[in-house]
Amino acid sequence: MRRESRHRAPTPRSECSVCLHQVVRADVRELWDMDLDGKVYGFTPMGETHPSTEGFRFWKLGYWKNHLNGRPYHISALFVVDLAKFRQTGAGDTLRAVYNQLSQDPGSLANLDQDLPNYAQHQIPIHSLPADWLWCETWCGEEGKETAKTIDLCQNPLTKEPKTDMARRIIPEWSQYWRQVQELIAKVKSEGAEE
């Protein structure tokens, strides 16, 4: 007689999200295990060291500057969530309420995935991840690229360069990854044709 286990798989403690147009150069487990200092989630602050995009840093001007009141504006291309804390604090309900309030104004939440958690920082504080977790040529200076754990292909408002061109130019390992993906696609197609 087979005995069924009454044990359930453990609920994950954290959830990590990484944008698809990003190259990860580090073990994401480090991010997964990171101490968020009691905060619900962690995001990397937007880079502020690339001089040519200074005029596009909307978070340093007007409404956002006043609303943030000295807090950083965070990029949403990579983040980690403490799921237990998220549930325990009712962060989802708070975010829904803030969203419902802001969605009445068509000018609000232009970049929903970033604007919502940044706007709600007063109610749901954000743990700022170390800058090396997300380097983006558009917003960050060259000095952080070498030690970057991820490289994000943020759209540059000055050049509007296609992401694949940008990847080939700024990520040395990109061409190797691209070849590997093309080889895998070809293999899958040929195996599918044989069936």
PDB file of C-alpha atoms in Angstrom:
ATOM      1  CA  MET A   1       0.000   0.000   0.000  1.00  0.00           C
ATOM      2  CA  ARG A   2       1.417   3.357  -1.048  1.00  0.00           C
ATOM      3  CA  ARG A   3       1.427   6.037   1.574  1.00  0.00           C
ATOM      4  CA  GLU A   4       0.813   9.603   0.474  1.00  0.00           C
ATOM      5  CA  SER A   5       3.001  12.271   1.929  1.00  0.00           C
ATOM      6  CA  ARG A   6       1.252  14.968   3.917  1.00  0.00           C
ATOM      7  CA  HIS A   7       4.176  17.291   3.481  1.00  0.00           C
ATOM      8  CA  ARG A   8       3.763  20.099   1.026  1.00  0.00           C
ATOM      9  CA  ALA A   9       6.516  21.665  -0.975  1.00  0.00           C
ATOM     10  CA  PRO A  10       7.872  24.690   0.872  1.00  0.00           C
ATOM     11  CA  THR A  11       6.526  28.053  -0.208  1.00  0.00           C
ATOM     12  CA  PRO A  12       9.327  30.098  -1.735  1.00  0.00           C
ATOM     13  CA  ARG A  13      10.648  32.806   0.561  1.00  0.00           C
ATOM     14  CA  SER A  14      11.594  35.135  -2.239  1.00  0.00           C
ATOM     15  CA  GLU A  15      10.789  35.763  -5.850  1.00  0.00           C
ATOM     16  CA  CYS A  16      13.240  37.350  -8.275  1.00  0.00           C
ATOM     17  CA  SER A  17      12.291  39.081 -11.493  1.00  0.00           C
ATOM     18  CA  VAL A  18      14.819  39.786 -14.230  1.00  0.00           C
ATOM     19  CA  CYS A  19      13.903  41.574 -17.483  1.00  0.00           C
ATOM     20  CA  LEU A  20      14.340  39.592 -20.670  1.00  0.00           C
ATOM     21  CA  HIS A  21      16.597  42.236 -22.225  1.00  0.00           C
ATOM     22  CA  GLN A  22      19.226  41.736 -19.561  1.00  0.00           C
ATOM     23  CA  VAL A  23      22.378  39.619 -19.372  1.00  0.00           C
ATOM     24  CA  VAL A  24      22.971  38.050 -15.965  1.00  0.00           C
ATOM     25  CA  ARG A  25      26.643  37.673 -15.057  1.00  0.00           C
ATOM     26  CA  ALA A  26      26.298  36.509 -11.453  1.00  0.00           C
ATOM     27  CA  ASP A  27      24.617  33.836  -9.388  1.00  0.00           C
ATOM     28  CA  VAL A  28      21.048  35.054  -8.880  1.00  0.00           C
ATOM     29  CA  ARG A  29      20.941  32.956  -5.706  1.00  0.00           C
ATOM     30  CA  GLU A  30      22.837  35.801  -4.021  1.00  0.00           C
ATOM     31  CA  LEU A  31      19.937  38.102  -4.820  1.00  0.00           C
ATOM     32  CA  TRP A  32      17.419  35.475  -3.730  1.00  0.00           C
ATOM     33  CA  ASP A  33      19.143  35.126  -0.330  1.00  0.00           C
ATOM     34  CA  MET A  34      19.725  38.847   0.203  1.00  0.00           C
ATOM     35  CA  ASP A  35      18.630  40.431   3.485  1.00  0.00           C
ATOM     36  CA  LEU A  36      16.091  43.104   2.571  1.00  0.00           C
ATOM     37  CA  ASP A  37      16.326  44.763   5.999  1.00  0.00           C
ATOM     38  CA  GLY A  38      12.697  43.976   6.790  1.00  0.00           C
ATOM     39  CA  LYS A  39      11.398  45.525   3.577  1.00  0.00           C
ATOM     40  CA  VAL A  40       8.933  43.802   1.261  1.00  0.00           C
ATOM     41  CA  TYR A  41      11.007  44.157  -1.874  1.00  0.00           C
ATOM     42  CA  GLY A  42      14.316  45.353  -3.239  1.00  0.00           C
ATOM     43  CA  PHE A  43      15.000  47.267  -6.455  1.00  0.00           C
ATOM     44  CA  THR A  44      18.168  48.889  -7.807  1.00  0.00           C
ATOM     45  CA  PRO A  45      18.151  52.709  -7.815  1.00  0.00           C
ATOM     46  CA  MET A  46      18.278  54.275 -11.282  1.00  0.00           C
ATOM     47  CA  GLY A  47      21.817  55.068 -12.356  1.00  0.00           C
ATOM     48  CA  GLU A  48      22.781  58.709 -12.271  1.00  0.00           C
ATOM     49  CA  THR A  49      26.360  58.748 -13.509  1.00  0.00           C
ATOM     50  CA  HIS A  50      26.064  58.879 -17.312  1.00  0.00           C
ATOM     51  CA  PRO A  51      26.379  62.582 -18.172  1.00  0.00           C
ATOM     52  CA  SER A  52      24.651  62.565 -21.573  1.00  0.00           C
ATOM     53  CA  THR A  53      21.261  61.526 -20.172  1.00  0.00           C
ATOM     54  CA  GLU A  54      21.152  64.011 -17.286  1.00  0.00           C
ATOM     55  CA  GLY A  55      18.277  65.929 -18.896  1.00  0.00           C
ATOM     56  CA  PHE A  56      16.140  62.763 -19.054  1.00  0.00           C
ATOM     57  CA  ARG A  57      16.276  62.019 -15.315  1.00  0.00           C
ATOM     58  CA  PHE A  58      12.638  62.914 -14.664  1.00  0.00           C
ATOM     59  CA  TRP A  59      12.851  61.664 -11.077  1.00  0.00           C
ATOM     60  CA  LYS A  60      15.213  64.518 -10.218  1.00  0.00           C
ATOM     61  CA  LEU A  61      12.745  67.218 -11.303  1.00  0.00           C
ATOM     62  CA  GLY A  62       9.333  68.624 -10.416  1.00  0.00           C
ATOM     63  CA  TYR A  63       6.644  66.223  -9.283  1.00  0.00           C
ATOM     64  CA  TRP A  64       8.847  63.154  -8.778  1.00  0.00           C
ATOM     65  CA  LYS A  65      11.572  65.092  -6.986  1.00  0.00           C
ATOM     66  CA  ASN A  66       9.000  66.473  -4.547  1.00  0.00           C
ATOM     67  CA  HIS A  67       7.179  63.180  -4.103  1.00  0.00           C
ATOM     68  CA  LEU A  68      10.324  61.122  -3.513  1.00  0.00           C
ATOM     69  CA  ASN A  69      11.593  63.667  -0.983  1.00  0.00           C
ATOM     70  CA  GLY A  70      15.181  62.412  -1.066  1.00  0.00           C
ATOM     71  CA  ARG A  71      14.364  58.752  -1.684  1.00  0.00           C
ATOM     72  CA  PRO A  72      15.861  57.172  -4.803  1.00  0.00           C
ATOM     73  CA  TYR A  73      13.771  56.322  -7.853  1.00  0.00           C
ATOM     74  CA  HIS A  74      14.270  52.615  -8.579  1.00  0.00           C
ATOM     75  CA  ILE A  75      14.388  50.758 -11.891  1.00  0.00           C
ATOM     76  CA  SER A  76      12.107  47.741 -12.247  1.00  0.00           C
ATOM     77  CA  ALA A  77      14.227  45.672 -14.651  1.00  0.00           C
ATOM     78  CA  LEU A  78      15.398  43.512 -11.740  1.00  0.00           C
ATOM     79  CA  PHE A  79      13.855  43.116  -8.311  1.00  0.00           C
ATOM     80  CA  VAL A  80      13.400  40.667  -5.470  1.00  0.00           C
ATOM     81  CA  VAL A  81      10.301  40.223  -3.307  1.00  0.00           C
ATOM     82  CA  ASP A  82      10.078  38.692   0.172  1.00  0.00           C
ATOM     83  CA  LEU A  83       6.823  36.825  -0.458  1.00  0.00           C
ATOM     84  CA  ALA A  84       6.080  36.086   3.194  1.00  0.00           C
ATOM     85  CA  LYS A  85       6.533  39.746   4.128  1.00  0.00           C
ATOM     86  CA  PHE A  86       4.527  40.829   1.063  1.00  0.00           C
ATOM     87  CA  ARG A  87       1.585  38.697   2.193  1.00  0.00           C
ATOM     88  CA  GLN A  88       1.977  39.484   5.895  1.00  0.00           C
ATOM     89  CA  THR A  89       1.920  43.253   5.377  1.00  0.00           C
ATOM     90  CA  GLY A  90      -0.890  43.272   2.812  1.00  0.00           C
ATOM     91  CA  ALA A  91       1.419  44.981   0.310  1.00  0.00           C
ATOM     92  CA  GLY A  92      -0.675  43.713  -2.609  1.00  0.00           C
ATOM     93  CA  ASP A  93      -3.784  45.406  -1.219  1.00  0.00           C
ATOM     94  CA  THR A  94      -1.850  48.629  -0.663  1.00  0.00           C
ATOM     95  CA  LEU A  95      -0.495  48.573  -4.226  1.00  0.00           C
ATOM     96  CA  ARG A  96      -3.991  47.940  -5.620  1.00  0.00           C
ATOM     97  CA  ALA A  97      -5.391  50.873  -3.633  1.00  0.00           C
ATOM     98  CA  VAL A  98      -2.588  53.186  -4.784  1.00  0.00           C
ATOM     99  CA  TYR A  99      -3.046  51.996  -8.372  1.00  0.00           C
ATOM    100  CA  ASN A 100      -6.806  52.645  -8.247  1.00  0.00           C
ATOM    101  CA  GLN A 101      -6.173  56.135  -6.890  1.00  0.00           C
ATOM    102  CA  LEU A 102      -3.530  57.013  -9.496  1.00  0.00           C
ATOM    103  CA  SER A 103      -5.237  55.391 -12.481  1.00  0.00           C
ATOM    104  CA  GLN A 104      -7.934  58.088 -12.406  1.00  0.00           C
ATOM    105  CA  ASP A 105      -5.347  60.478 -13.861  1.00  0.00           C
ATOM    106  CA  PRO A 106      -4.350  59.541 -17.435  1.00  0.00           C
ATOM    107  CA  GLY A 107      -0.987  61.278 -16.876  1.00  0.00           C
ATOM    108  CA  SER A 108      -0.090  59.003 -13.963  1.00  0.00           C
ATOM    109  CA  LEU A 109       1.719  55.697 -14.073  1.00  0.00           C
ATOM    110  CA  ALA A 110       3.306  56.261 -17.478  1.00  0.00           C
ATOM    111  CA  ASN A 111       5.745  53.475 -16.635  1.00  0.00           C
ATOM    112  CA  LEU A 112       3.517  51.343 -14.404  1.00  0.00           C
ATOM    113  CA  ASP A 113       6.000  48.681 -13.292  1.00  0.00           C
ATOM    114  CA  GLN A 114       8.377  51.366 -12.002  1.00  0.00           C
ATOM    115  CA  ASP A 115       6.095  54.244 -11.129  1.00  0.00           C
ATOM    116  CA  LEU A 116       3.757  52.270  -8.858  1.00  0.00           C
ATOM    117  CA  PRO A 117       6.332  50.894  -6.376  1.00  0.00           C
ATOM    118  CA  ASN A 118       8.274  54.169  -6.466  1.00  0.00           C
ATOM    119  CA  TYR A 119       5.145  56.208  -5.796  1.00  0.00           C
ATOM    120  CA  ALA A 120       4.138  53.850  -2.963  1.00  0.00           C
ATOM    121  CA  GLN A 121       7.530  54.059  -1.183  1.00  0.00           C
ATOM    122  CA  HIS A 122       5.944  56.057   1.628  1.00  0.00           C
ATOM    123  CA  GLN A 123       3.650  53.116   2.460  1.00  0.00           C
ATOM    124  CA  ILE A 124       5.818  50.222   1.263  1.00  0.00           C
ATOM    125  CA  PRO A 125       9.514  51.105   1.661  1.00  0.00           C
ATOM    126  CA  ILE A 126      11.933  49.776  -0.954  1.00  0.00           C
ATOM    127  CA  HIS A 127      15.249  48.166  -0.061  1.00  0.00           C
ATOM    128  CA  SER A 128      17.828  49.653  -2.438  1.00  0.00           C
ATOM    129  CA  LEU A 129      19.875  46.851  -3.972  1.00  0.00           C
ATOM    130  CA  PRO A 130      23.590  47.499  -4.539  1.00  0.00           C
ATOM    131  CA  ALA A 131      24.248  49.323  -7.822  1.00  0.00           C
ATOM    132  CA  ASP A 132      26.273  46.426  -9.233  1.00  0.00           C
ATOM    133  CA  TRP A 133      23.070  44.403  -9.544  1.00  0.00           C
ATOM    134  CA  LEU A 134      21.946  46.467 -12.524  1.00  0.00           C
ATOM    135  CA  TRP A 135      24.164  48.377 -14.912  1.00  0.00           C
ATOM    136  CA  CYS A 136      22.615  50.157 -17.872  1.00  0.00           C
ATOM    137  CA  GLU A 137      24.665  52.169 -20.344  1.00  0.00           C
ATOM    138  CA  THR A 138      21.894  54.764 -20.691  1.00  0.00           C
ATOM    139  CA  TRP A 139      21.955  55.794 -17.027  1.00  0.00           C
ATOM    140  CA  CYS A 140      25.240  54.449 -15.618  1.00  0.00           C
ATOM    141  CA  GLY A 141      28.828  55.510 -16.196  1.00  0.00           C
ATOM    142  CA  GLU A 142      31.428  53.140 -17.628  1.00  0.00           C
ATOM    143  CA  GLU A 143      33.066  52.682 -14.213  1.00  0.00           C
ATOM    144  CA  GLY A 144      30.425  50.179 -13.048  1.00  0.00           C
ATOM    145  CA  LYS A 145      30.242  48.019 -16.165  1.00  0.00           C
ATOM    146  CA  GLU A 146      33.202  45.764 -15.365  1.00  0.00           C
ATOM    147  CA  THR A 147      31.776  44.616 -12.011  1.00  0.00           C
ATOM    148  CA  ALA A 148      28.103  44.613 -13.065  1.00  0.00           C
ATOM    149  CA  LYS A 149      26.191  41.502 -12.056  1.00  0.00           C
ATOM    150  CA  THR A 150      23.588  42.227 -14.719  1.00  0.00           C
ATOM    151  CA  ILE A 151      23.667  44.438 -17.795  1.00  0.00           C
ATOM    152  CA  ASP A 152      20.303  45.829 -18.827  1.00  0.00           C
ATOM    153  CA  LEU A 153      19.660  47.069 -22.354  1.00  0.00           C
ATOM    154  CA  CYS A 154      17.729  50.177 -21.313  1.00  0.00           C
ATOM    155  CA  GLN A 155      16.423  52.208 -24.222  1.00  0.00           C
ATOM    156  CA  ASN A 156      18.579  55.280 -24.758  1.00  0.00           C
ATOM    157  CA  PRO A 157      16.326  58.304 -25.416  1.00  0.00           C
ATOM    158  CA  LEU A 158      19.139  59.972 -27.372  1.00  0.00           C
ATOM    159  CA  THR A 159      19.989  57.167 -29.801  1.00  0.00           C
ATOM    160  CA  LYS A 160      17.002  54.779 -29.793  1.00  0.00           C
ATOM    161  CA  GLU A 161      19.532  52.112 -30.791  1.00  0.00           C
ATOM    162  CA  PRO A 162      18.008  48.644 -31.363  1.00  0.00           C
ATOM    163  CA  LYS A 163      18.647  46.332 -28.406  1.00  0.00           C
ATOM    164  CA  THR A 164      20.445  43.622 -30.386  1.00  0.00           C
ATOM    165  CA  ASP A 165      22.848  46.208 -31.824  1.00  0.00           C
ATOM    166  CA  MET A 166      23.366  47.618 -28.338  1.00  0.00           C
ATOM    167  CA  ALA A 167      23.998  44.137 -26.926  1.00  0.00           C
ATOM    168  CA  ARG A 168      26.659  43.358 -29.540  1.00  0.00           C
ATOM    169  CA  ARG A 169      28.364  46.669 -28.853  1.00  0.00           C
ATOM    170  CA  ILE A 170      28.385  46.764 -25.041  1.00  0.00           C
ATOM    171  CA  ILE A 171      28.274  43.134 -23.847  1.00  0.00           C
ATOM    172  CA  PRO A 172      31.425  41.209 -24.835  1.00  0.00           C
ATOM    173  CA  GLU A 173      29.826  37.791 -24.246  1.00  0.00           C
ATOM    174  CA  TRP A 174      26.655  38.602 -26.225  1.00  0.00           C
ATOM    175  CA  SER A 175      27.859  37.176 -29.580  1.00  0.00           C
ATOM    176  CA  GLN A 176      28.708  33.850 -27.940  1.00  0.00           C
ATOM    177  CA  TYR A 177      25.271  33.693 -26.261  1.00  0.00           C
ATOM    178  CA  TRP A 178      23.563  34.622 -29.539  1.00  0.00           C
ATOM    179  CA  ARG A 179      25.350  31.787 -31.384  1.00  0.00           C
ATOM    180  CA  GLN A 180      24.365  29.305 -28.663  1.00  0.00           C
ATOM    181  CA  VAL A 181      20.707  30.335 -28.889  1.00  0.00           C
ATOM    182  CA  GLN A 182      20.730  30.086 -32.703  1.00  0.00           C
ATOM    183  CA  GLU A 183      22.295  26.606 -32.488  1.00  0.00           C
ATOM    184  CA  LEU A 184      19.648  25.512 -29.980  1.00  0.00           C
ATOM    185  CA  ILE A 185      16.841  26.849 -32.183  1.00  0.00           C
ATOM    186  CA  ALA A 186      18.270  25.012 -35.204  1.00  0.00           C
ATOM    187  CA  LYS A 187      18.578  21.788 -33.178  1.00  0.00           C
ATOM    188  CA  VAL A 188      14.995  21.993 -31.911  1.00  0.00           C
ATOM    189  CA  LYS A 189      13.716  22.697 -35.439  1.00  0.00           C
ATOM    190  CA  SER A 190      15.643  19.774 -36.924  1.00  0.00           C
ATOM    191  CA  GLU A 191      14.447  17.403 -34.185  1.00  0.00           C
ATOM    192  CA  GLY A 192      10.880  18.589 -34.787  1.00  0.00           C
ATOM    193  CA  ALA A 193      11.231  17.964 -38.525  1.00  0.00           C
ATOM    194  CA  GLU A 194      12.429  14.393 -37.895  1.00  0.00           C
ATOM    195  CA  GLU A 195       9.298  13.469 -35.944  1.00  0.00           C
TER     196      GLU A 195
END
